[in-house]
Coordinates of C-alpha atoms in Angstrom, one line a residue:
X1 CA -112.7 41.7 -125.2
X2 CA -112.9 43.4 -121.8
X3 CA -110.7 46.2 -120.8
X4 CA -109.4 44.1 -117.9
X5 CA -108.3 41.3 -120.2
X6 CA -106.6 43.7 -122.5
X7 CA -104.6 45.1 -119.7
X8 CA -103.5 41.7 -118.5
X9 CA -102.3 40.7 -121.9
X10 CA -100.3 43.9 -122.3
X11 CA -98.5 43.4 -119.0
X12 CA -97.6 39.8 -120.0
X13 CA -96.2 40.9 -123.3
X14 CA -94.1 43.7 -121.7
X15 CA -92.7 41.2 -119.2
X16 CA -91.7 38.7 -121.9
X17 CA -89.9 41.4 -123.8
X18 CA -87.9 42.5 -120.7
X19 CA -87.1 38.9 -119.8
X20 CA -85.7 37.7 -123.1
X21 CA -82.7 40.0 -123.3
X22 CA -81.8 39.3 -119.7
X23 CA -81.7 35.6 -120.5
X24 CA -79.7 36.2 -123.6
X25 CA -77.1 38.2 -121.6
X26 CA -76.9 35.7 -118.9
X27 CA -74.9 33.2 -121.0
X28 CA -71.9 35.4 -121.8
X29 CA -71.7 36.3 -118.1
X30 CA -71.6 32.7 -117.0
X31 CA -69.0 32.0 -119.7
X32 CA -66.8 34.9 -118.5
X33 CA -66.6 33.6 -114.9
X34 CA -63.5 31.4 -114.7
X35 CA -63.3 28.8 -111.9
X36 CA -61.5 30.1 -108.7
X37 CA -57.8 29.5 -108.7
X38 CA -56.6 27.0 -106.2
X39 CA -55.0 28.4 -103.0
X40 CA -52.4 26.6 -100.9
X41 CA -51.8 26.7 -97.2
X42 CA -48.1 26.9 -96.1
X43 CA -47.1 26.4 -92.5
X44 CA -43.6 26.1 -91.0
X45 CA -40.7 27.8 -89.3
X46 CA -40.1 31.5 -89.4
X47 CA -36.7 31.0 -91.0
X48 CA -38.2 29.4 -94.2
X49 CA -41.1 31.9 -94.2
X50 CA -38.6 34.8 -94.3
X51 CA -36.0 33.3 -96.5
X52 CA -38.0 31.4 -99.0
X53 CA -41.8 31.5 -99.1
X54 CA -42.8 35.1 -98.5
X55 CA -41.2 36.7 -101.6
X56 CA -41.6 33.7 -103.8
X57 CA -45.4 33.5 -102.9
X58 CA -45.8 37.0 -104.1
X59 CA -44.0 36.2 -107.4
X60 CA -46.2 33.0 -107.7
X61 CA -49.4 35.0 -107.4
X62 CA -48.2 37.7 -109.9
X63 CA -47.4 35.1 -112.4
X64 CA -51.0 34.1 -112.5
X65 CA -51.1 31.2 -110.0
X66 CA -53.2 30.9 -107.0
X67 CA -52.8 32.4 -103.5
X68 CA -50.4 31.1 -100.9
X69 CA -51.7 31.5 -97.3
X70 CA -48.7 31.8 -95.0
X71 CA -48.9 30.5 -91.4
X72 CA -45.4 30.9 -90.0
X73 CA -44.8 29.4 -86.5
X74 CA -42.2 26.6 -86.2
X75 CA -41.0 23.5 -88.0
X76 CA -42.8 20.9 -85.9
X77 CA -46.2 22.6 -86.4
X78 CA -45.7 22.8 -90.2
X79 CA -44.7 19.1 -90.6
X80 CA -47.6 18.0 -88.4
X81 CA -50.0 20.1 -90.5
X82 CA -48.8 18.7 -93.8
X83 CA -48.9 15.1 -92.4
X84 CA -52.5 15.6 -91.1
X85 CA -53.7 17.4 -94.2
X86 CA -54.4 20.8 -92.6
X87 CA -51.7 22.4 -94.7
X88 CA -50.4 21.7 -98.2
X89 CA -46.8 22.8 -97.8
X90 CA -44.4 23.1 -94.8
X91 CA -41.1 24.9 -94.4
X92 CA -38.3 23.3 -92.5
X93 CA -34.7 24.3 -91.6
X94 CA -33.8 20.6 -91.0
X95 CA -34.0 17.4 -93.2
X96 CA -36.4 14.5 -92.4
X97 CA -35.6 12.6 -89.3
X98 CA -36.1 8.9 -88.9
X99 CA -39.7 9.1 -87.7
X100 CA -42.6 7.3 -89.4
X101 CA -44.3 10.6 -89.9
X102 CA -41.4 12.1 -91.8
X103 CA -41.0 9.0 -93.9
X104 CA -44.4 9.6 -95.5
X105 CA -43.5 13.2 -96.5
X106 CA -41.2 14.6 -99.2
X107 CA -38.4 17.0 -98.1
X108 CA -37.1 19.1 -101.1
X109 CA -34.1 21.3 -100.5
X110 CA -34.7 24.7 -102.2
X111 CA -32.2 27.1 -100.7
X112 CA -29.0 27.5 -98.6
X113 CA -29.1 29.8 -95.5
X114 CA -26.6 30.5 -92.7
X115 CA -27.1 29.7 -89.1
X116 CA -26.0 32.8 -87.2
X117 CA -25.0 33.2 -83.5
X118 CA -26.7 36.4 -82.6
X119 CA -26.6 39.0 -79.8
X120 CA -27.8 42.5 -79.3
X121 CA -26.1 45.0 -81.7
X122 CA -24.6 46.9 -78.7
X123 CA -22.6 43.9 -77.5
X124 CA -18.9 44.6 -78.3
X125 CA -18.0 40.9 -78.9
X126 CA -16.1 40.7 -82.2
X127 CA -16.1 37.0 -82.9
X128 CA -16.3 33.4 -81.5
X129 CA -14.7 30.1 -82.5
X130 CA -16.8 27.0 -83.1
X131 CA -15.3 25.5 -79.9
X132 CA -16.4 28.6 -77.9
X133 CA -19.9 28.3 -79.4
X134 CA -20.0 24.6 -78.5
X135 CA -18.8 25.3 -74.9
X136 CA -21.3 28.1 -74.4
X137 CA -24.2 25.8 -75.3
X138 CA -22.8 23.0 -73.3
X139 CA -22.5 25.1 -70.2
X140 CA -18.8 25.3 -69.9
X141 CA -18.5 29.0 -70.7
X142 CA -20.8 31.4 -68.7
X143 CA -19.3 34.9 -69.0
X144 CA -18.6 37.1 -72.0
X145 CA -15.1 37.9 -70.5
X146 CA -14.2 34.2 -71.1
X147 CA -14.5 34.8 -74.9
X148 CA -12.9 38.3 -75.1
X149 CA -16.0 40.3 -74.2
X150 CA -17.0 42.4 -71.3
X151 CA -17.4 41.0 -67.8
X152 CA -21.1 40.0 -67.9
X153 CA -23.0 36.7 -67.9
X154 CA -23.9 35.1 -71.2
X155 CA -27.7 34.6 -71.3
X156 CA -28.3 31.8 -73.7
X157 CA -31.7 31.7 -75.5
X158 CA -33.2 28.7 -77.3
X159 CA -36.4 27.5 -78.9
X160 CA -38.3 25.1 -76.7
X161 CA -39.5 22.7 -79.4
X162 CA -37.0 19.9 -79.7
X163 CA -37.9 19.6 -83.4
X164 CA -37.3 23.2 -84.3
X165 CA -35.4 23.3 -87.5
X166 CA -32.9 26.0 -86.6
X167 CA -32.0 24.6 -83.2
X168 CA -32.0 21.1 -84.4
X169 CA -29.6 21.9 -87.2
X170 CA -27.2 23.9 -85.0
X171 CA -27.0 21.1 -82.4
X172 CA -26.5 18.5 -85.1
X173 CA -23.5 20.5 -86.3
X174 CA -22.0 21.1 -82.9
X175 CA -22.8 17.9 -81.1
X176 CA -23.6 15.3 -83.8
X177 CA -27.2 15.0 -82.8
X178 CA -30.2 17.4 -83.1
X179 CA -31.8 16.4 -79.8
X180 CA -28.7 17.2 -77.7
X181 CA -29.8 19.1 -74.5
X182 CA -28.1 22.4 -74.0
X183 CA -27.7 24.9 -71.1
X184 CA -30.2 27.4 -72.3
X185 CA -32.7 28.5 -69.5
X186 CA -34.5 31.0 -71.7
X187 CA -36.9 29.2 -74.0
X188 CA -39.1 30.6 -76.8
X189 CA -41.8 29.2 -79.1
X190 CA -40.0 30.1 -82.3
X191 CA -37.0 32.0 -83.6
X192 CA -38.9 35.2 -84.1
X193 CA -39.7 35.4 -80.4
X194 CA -36.1 34.5 -79.6
X195 CA -34.9 37.3 -81.7
X196 CA -37.2 39.8 -80.0
X197 CA -35.9 38.7 -76.6
X198 CA -32.3 39.0 -77.5
X199 CA -32.9 42.5 -79.0
X200 CA -33.8 43.6 -75.5
X201 CA -30.8 42.0 -73.7
X202 CA -27.2 43.1 -74.4
X203 CA -26.0 39.9 -72.8
X204 CA -28.2 37.6 -74.8
X205 CA -27.1 34.9 -77.2
X206 CA -28.9 32.5 -79.5
X207 CA -29.1 31.1 -83.0
X208 CA -31.2 32.4 -85.9
X209 CA -30.7 32.5 -89.7
X210 CA -29.0 35.1 -91.9
X211 CA -32.2 35.6 -93.8
X212 CA -34.2 36.0 -90.6
X213 CA -32.1 38.9 -89.2
X214 CA -31.1 40.5 -92.4
X215 CA -31.9 44.2 -92.1
X216 CA -32.6 44.1 -88.4
X217 CA -30.5 46.9 -86.8
X218 CA -31.2 45.6 -83.2
X219 CA -29.3 42.3 -83.8
X220 CA -25.9 41.4 -85.0
X221 CA -24.5 38.1 -86.3
X222 CA -21.2 37.2 -84.5
X223 CA -18.4 36.1 -86.9
X224 CA -17.5 32.5 -86.4
X225 CA -13.9 31.3 -86.9
X226 CA -13.1 34.7 -88.2
X227 CA -15.8 34.5 -91.0
X228 CA -18.8 36.7 -91.3
X229 CA -22.1 35.2 -92.3
X230 CA -22.7 36.5 -95.9
X231 CA -24.2 34.9 -98.9
X232 CA -20.8 34.9 -100.6
X233 CA -19.1 33.2 -97.6
X234 CA -22.0 30.6 -97.5
X235 CA -21.6 30.0 -101.2
X236 CA -17.9 29.2 -101.0
X237 CA -18.3 27.2 -97.8
X238 CA -15.9 29.4 -95.8
X239 CA -18.6 30.3 -93.3
X240 CA -19.0 26.9 -91.5
X241 CA -22.6 27.1 -90.3
X242 CA -24.6 26.7 -93.5
X243 CA -27.7 24.6 -93.9
X244 CA -30.3 23.7 -96.6
X245 CA -33.9 25.0 -96.3
X246 CA -36.6 22.6 -97.3
X247 CA -40.2 22.6 -98.6
X248 CA -42.2 19.7 -97.3
X249 CA -45.1 18.1 -99.2
X250 CA -47.4 15.1 -98.8
X251 CA -47.7 12.9 -101.9
X252 CA -51.0 11.6 -100.5
X253 CA -52.6 15.1 -100.3
X254 CA -55.5 16.0 -102.6
X255 CA -53.4 19.1 -103.6
X256 CA -50.2 17.3 -104.1
X257 CA -49.8 18.3 -107.7
X258 CA -50.5 22.0 -106.9
X259 CA -48.0 21.9 -104.0
X260 CA -45.4 20.3 -106.3
X261 CA -46.0 23.0 -108.8
X262 CA -45.1 25.6 -106.2
X263 CA -41.9 23.7 -105.3
X264 CA -41.0 23.6 -109.0
X265 CA -41.6 27.4 -109.2
X266 CA -39.3 28.1 -106.3
X267 CA -36.5 26.4 -108.4
X268 CA -37.3 28.3 -111.6
X269 CA -35.5 31.5 -112.6
X270 CA -38.3 33.8 -111.3
X271 CA -38.3 31.9 -108.0
X272 CA -34.5 32.0 -107.6
X273 CA -34.6 35.7 -108.3
X274 CA -37.1 36.1 -105.4
X275 CA -34.8 34.0 -103.1
X276 CA -31.8 36.2 -103.7
X277 CA -33.7 39.3 -102.4
X278 CA -33.6 37.7 -98.9
X279 CA -29.9 36.8 -98.3
X280 CA -30.4 33.1 -99.2
X281 CA -28.7 31.1 -101.9
X282 CA -30.8 29.1 -104.4
X283 CA -30.1 25.4 -103.8
X284 CA -28.9 24.8 -107.4
X285 CA -26.3 27.6 -107.0
X286 CA -24.7 25.8 -104.1
X287 CA -23.7 22.6 -105.8
X288 CA -20.2 22.7 -104.3
X289 CA -21.8 22.8 -100.8
X290 CA -23.4 19.4 -101.2
X291 CA -20.0 17.8 -101.9
X292 CA -18.5 19.7 -99.0
X293 CA -21.1 18.9 -96.4
X294 CA -20.0 15.6 -95.1
X295 CA -16.3 16.6 -94.6
X296 CA -17.5 19.9 -93.1
X297 CA -19.5 18.2 -90.4
X298 CA -16.7 15.9 -89.5
X299 CA -14.3 18.9 -89.3
X300 CA -16.6 20.8 -87.0
X301 CA -17.1 17.8 -84.6
X302 CA -13.3 17.3 -84.5
X303 CA -12.7 21.0 -83.8
X304 CA -15.1 21.2 -80.9
X305 CA -13.9 18.0 -79.4
X306 CA -17.2 16.1 -80.0
X307 CA -17.7 12.6 -81.3
X308 CA -20.6 11.3 -83.4
X309 CA -22.7 10.0 -80.5
X310 CA -24.6 6.8 -80.2
X311 CA -27.5 6.1 -77.7
X312 CA -29.0 8.5 -75.3
X313 CA -27.7 12.1 -75.4
X314 CA -25.8 13.3 -72.4
X315 CA -27.3 16.5 -71.0
X316 CA -25.2 19.6 -70.8
X317 CA -24.4 20.6 -67.2
X318 CA -27.6 22.2 -65.9
X319 CA -29.6 21.7 -69.2
X320 CA -32.3 19.5 -67.6
X321 CA -32.8 21.8 -64.7
X322 CA -32.8 24.9 -66.9
X323 CA -35.3 23.6 -69.3
X324 CA -37.7 22.3 -66.6
X325 CA -37.4 25.5 -64.5
X326 CA -38.3 27.6 -67.5
X327 CA -41.5 25.6 -68.1
X328 CA -42.6 24.5 -64.6
X329 CA -40.4 26.0 -61.9
X330 CA -42.2 24.4 -58.9
X331 CA -42.9 20.9 -60.3
X332 CA -41.5 17.8 -58.7
X333 CA -39.4 17.0 -61.8
X334 CA -37.9 20.5 -61.7
X335 CA -37.0 20.1 -58.0
X336 CA -35.5 16.7 -58.7
X337 CA -33.4 18.1 -61.5
X338 CA -32.3 20.9 -59.2
X339 CA -31.2 18.4 -56.6
X340 CA -29.3 16.4 -59.2
X341 CA -27.5 19.6 -60.4
X342 CA -26.6 20.6 -56.8
X343 CA -25.2 17.1 -56.2
X344 CA -23.1 17.4 -59.3
X345 CA -21.8 20.8 -58.2
X346 CA -20.9 19.4 -54.8
X347 CA -19.1 16.5 -56.4
X348 CA -17.2 18.9 -58.6
X349 CA -16.1 20.9 -55.5
X350 CA -15.0 17.7 -53.7
X351 CA -12.9 16.7 -56.8
X352 CA -11.4 20.2 -56.9
X353 CA -10.1 19.7 -53.4
X354 CA -8.2 16.6 -54.5
X355 CA -6.1 18.3 -57.0
X356 CA -2.3 18.7 -56.7
X357 CA -1.5 16.4 -53.8
X358 CA 1.4 14.1 -53.9
X359 CA 2.2 11.1 -51.7
X360 CA 1.2 7.6 -51.0
X361 CA -1.8 6.4 -49.1
X362 CA -2.1 2.7 -48.4
X363 CA 0.0 1.9 -51.5
X364 CA -2.2 4.0 -53.8
X365 CA -0.6 6.9 -55.7
X366 CA -2.5 10.1 -55.5
X367 CA -1.9 13.2 -57.5
X368 CA -3.9 16.3 -56.8
X369 CA -5.3 18.8 -54.3
X370 CA -5.6 22.4 -54.7
X371 CA -3.3 24.6 -52.6
X372 CA -2.2 21.9 -50.2
X373 CA 1.1 20.5 -49.2
X374 CA 2.1 17.8 -46.7
X375 CA 2.7 14.1 -46.3
X376 CA 0.7 11.0 -45.7
X377 CA 2.3 7.9 -44.1
X378 CA 0.8 4.4 -43.8
X379 CA 1.1 3.4 -40.2
X380 CA -0.3 -0.1 -40.4
X381 CA -2.3 -2.2 -42.8
X382 CA -4.1 -5.5 -42.2
X383 CA -7.2 -7.2 -43.3
X384 CA -9.3 -6.0 -40.4
X385 CA -11.7 -3.1 -40.5
X386 CA -8.8 -1.0 -38.9
X387 CA -6.6 -1.2 -42.0
X388 CA -4.7 1.6 -43.5
X389 CA -4.3 3.9 -40.5
X390 CA -2.9 7.1 -41.8
X391 CA -1.4 10.1 -40.2
X392 CA -1.2 13.1 -42.4
X393 CA -0.7 16.8 -42.2
X394 CA -1.5 19.5 -44.8
X395 CA -1.2 23.2 -44.9
X396 CA -2.9 25.7 -47.2
X397 CA -0.3 27.5 -49.2
X398 CA -2.6 30.4 -50.4
X399 CA -6.1 31.3 -49.3
X400 CA -6.6 34.9 -50.6
X401 CA -5.8 36.8 -53.8
X402 CA -5.8 40.6 -54.4
X403 CA -7.4 41.7 -57.7
X404 CA -5.1 43.5 -60.1
X405 CA -5.7 45.4 -63.3
X406 CA -7.1 43.2 -66.1
X407 CA -8.4 40.5 -63.7
X408 CA -11.8 38.9 -64.2
X409 CA -13.5 36.4 -62.0
X410 CA -13.0 33.8 -64.8
X411 CA -9.3 34.4 -65.2
X412 CA -8.7 34.3 -61.4
X413 CA -10.7 31.0 -61.2
X414 CA -8.6 29.4 -64.0
X415 CA -5.3 30.7 -62.4
X416 CA -6.1 29.0 -59.1
X417 CA -7.8 25.9 -60.5
X418 CA -11.2 26.6 -59.0
X419 CA -14.7 27.3 -60.5
X420 CA -16.2 30.8 -60.9
X421 CA -19.2 29.4 -58.9
X422 CA -16.9 28.6 -56.0
X423 CA -15.4 32.1 -56.0
X424 CA -18.9 33.6 -55.9
X425 CA -19.8 31.3 -53.0
X426 CA -16.7 31.8 -50.9
X427 CA -16.8 35.6 -51.4
X428 CA -20.6 36.0 -51.2
X429 CA -20.7 37.6 -54.7
X430 CA -24.0 37.9 -56.5
X431 CA -22.5 38.3 -59.9
X432 CA -19.2 38.5 -61.7
X433 CA -18.3 42.1 -60.8
X434 CA -15.0 42.6 -58.9
X435 CA -13.0 45.7 -58.0
X436 CA -9.4 46.6 -58.4
X437 CA -7.6 45.9 -55.1
X438 CA -10.4 43.6 -53.8
X439 CA -9.2 40.7 -51.7
X440 CA -10.8 37.4 -52.7
X441 CA -10.8 34.1 -50.9
X442 CA -9.6 31.5 -53.4
X443 CA -10.1 28.4 -51.2
X444 CA -12.8 27.1 -48.9
X445 CA -12.2 27.5 -45.2

């Protein structure tokens, strides 16, 4: 046997010896590698992310389940994602609506949270009534002094998406419908951005959730009807603005069973313990709120003077213009909305001039006009175009007012049956600031 052949055989034998143990060890290694745990994608509103999913997702992973990928944005994006299959779970601060999309999804209530009317922590306002909150959003109240605060405009903030869970739920409670337009010219993509905006503005006002602002020193929740937003006050129903938070799943999803397992975990004892860390009440702990909900909603609508509406919602004064101006200030629709608003204001001024007049004109009784006195006498009446000739005389009883201590533009306007906007126009005021001793014109020349 040649030396070359011997060398080749030796190399082959050594290679076989080295390969055999490696193959033998490869089996235990393959056996030890378990299949990757399934991960789920959650998308939805910031309120549910803060109050429900964040802490519970951590507990879910620690208990040996898969990972939850959080994508907080807003309600509409979460529901769309679950419906289209790009997410496995959604978070919503509102129940299903009557849309075909929502009908294919499952909305499971998992917690109770409080809607809170927020402002910057430096704002001295001590409380609001439900009626005042309603009138602020409807555009009837414009200044903090009208609700016991300082003399400064109320800057109302809202989320632009009409399907946002927090906004939708508040408007449902105050107006009877979630799609009610409101007078909120400052629009944001979600509640997180809204909170950031109000934190910079001492005159700002908007709606968020108790769990969302808990621990934020820059914001404060304004007590409503004398009740602070606390978990205890939500649990006993004494704080009126409580809502359920939902997890949304798609029964047709390939991961429907895994998504349902997470929903079940949220309602387990470890899940409920995680919820309580974020100022939310586990849904099962609020059984009394379910029974209270229907009567509570009717009570709120009665208190604010609203009726359960039917048909197309009526815009709050200026709501259409405010919303369009915030999105596209120079568009044709925005200009048309502005013209409509100005016409409405002109009509209001004309109506204000016809208050407190007494007399008879062509046989028609008239009651009203501000600050006028006089008489009107029918001279003749016939069926021709020249009917109802009237001679009349009026005289203004008061045209100016001197500001005294404690006066605000709002109180002066109410006292003289005019609008704050009219006082600003007649006196060339840029804001609501007035000075002691200042003489104001309280009627149009």
